[in-house]
Amino acid sequence: MAQTTQSAVAAARTAPAAAVEAYLSRFLDGRDMPAHLREAIKYALLAPGKRLRPILVVRCCEAVGGESHLALPPAGAIEIIHNFSLVHDDLPAMDDDDLRRGRPTLHKHTTEAMAILAGDAMTTLAFEMILDGIDVPARAALICRELATATTDMINGQVYDTLPNWDPTVPAFDRLKTIHHNKTGALIRCSCRMGAIAGGASEDQLAAITRYAQAIGLMFQVVDDILDVTQTTEQLGKAAGKDAGKGKLTYPGLIGLDASRQEVQRLQAQAHDALKGFTASADALRDLCDYMATRLK
Ligand code: IPE
Ligand code: IPE
Ligand code: MG
Ligand code: MG
Ligand code: MG
């Protein structure tokens, strides 16, 4: 019985994912491109990910009173950018990983050249998706602006991540926060803001959603760092225990596991606090926050 209830909660949480995946598939099938490139993009993009960013887009749209179909173009677009970031993150020149979402990484499945080019193509396809899918030009422009800034911020974060000593005069903990706010926080924050904008948020609603997003964005990467040292490769579907060997600045590496877990709880509470002004329309966001704090994958 308890298990049935749990799976019903999980099903409700991931409910928006199917529509987003269908939207992504239709878009790629309708876009002219070499068959090898389409196959490469679909291999990476449609592999079994958690789809947290597109779910956040849809739920933030709903939280501010918007209809969920309005969120589909930015929801698809953020999943495309996220996958571009994963494909390039896994390349031999970066984290050099062979496993992603329980499958060979794209450069292992095809070639490095194809993985680089698929990542490049995904960057621009995401913007095409928004411009094709939103018919109010001012809103499309605003959403593209959000996505462009967040994508650049994510890349900035990846640069800092590859050079963790980029400025030894800055204390290590501040450098760590800068890496995490950018490499991971930026796309999560953008997911929430794009959803709120697509749903026609008021200024106050957008400000509250942004506070929520800022907290869960950092929290998400703290949890990712914790899982790297506490879970197995089989459980994660990606190589575990790699950060320390690669000299990455991480929360457990810098402040230890207990303090990292406390930080997750602090950020979780901050995210809930940001949603105080919302009624039940934000319950899905409250549940997502708790899931993101306690996930094991
Ligand atoms: C992994 O993100 C990359 C990070 C930013 C830590 P997710 O854990 O959301 O990956 P998928 O999409 O579920 O595979
Ligand atoms: C990933 O950080 C951040 C981006 C892909 C932008 P990680 O390198 O920690 O992500 P995983 O652990 O490989 O998923
Ligand atoms: Mg990385
Ligand atoms: Mg990595
Ligand atoms: Mg990681």
PDB file of N, CA and C and ligand atoms in Angstrom, residues 89 94-95 158 161 183 248, ligand 3:
ATOM      1  N   ASP A  89      30.178  17.821 -21.610  1.00  0.00           N
ATOM      2  CA  ASP A  89      30.776  17.546 -20.293  1.00  0.00           C
ATOM      3  C   ASP A  89      31.454  16.169 -20.265  1.00  0.00           C
ATOM      4  N   MET A  94      37.002  16.853 -21.521  1.00  0.00           N
ATOM      5  CA  MET A  94      36.394  17.410 -20.302  1.00  0.00           C
ATOM      6  C   MET A  94      36.389  16.327 -19.223  1.00  0.00           C
ATOM      7  N   ASP A  95      35.214  15.804 -18.833  1.00  0.00           N
ATOM      8  CA  ASP A  95      35.230  14.829 -17.731  1.00  0.00           C
ATOM      9  C   ASP A  95      35.626  13.414 -18.182  1.00  0.00           C
ATOM     10  N   GLN A 158      31.297  25.906 -16.435  1.00  0.00           N
ATOM     11  CA  GLN A 158      32.108  24.770 -16.890  1.00  0.00           C
ATOM     12  C   GLN A 158      33.578  25.179 -17.038  1.00  0.00           C
ATOM     13  N   ASP A 161      34.957  25.288 -13.650  1.00  0.00           N
ATOM     14  CA  ASP A 161      35.063  23.910 -13.156  1.00  0.00           C
ATOM     15  C   ASP A 161      36.334  23.230 -13.681  1.00  0.00           C
ATOM     16  N   LYS A 183      27.547  26.514 -13.319  1.00  0.00           N
ATOM     17  CA  LYS A 183      27.516  25.322 -14.187  1.00  0.00           C
ATOM     18  C   LYS A 183      26.181  24.581 -14.077  1.00  0.00           C
ATOM     19  N   LYS A 248      38.269  18.089  -8.771  1.00  0.00           N
ATOM     20  CA  LYS A 248      37.141  19.034  -8.796  1.00  0.00           C
ATOM     21  C   LYS A 248      36.935  19.657  -7.420  1.00  0.00           C
TER      22      LYS A 248
HETATM   23 MG    MG B   3      31.738  18.235 -15.295  1.00  0.00          MG
END
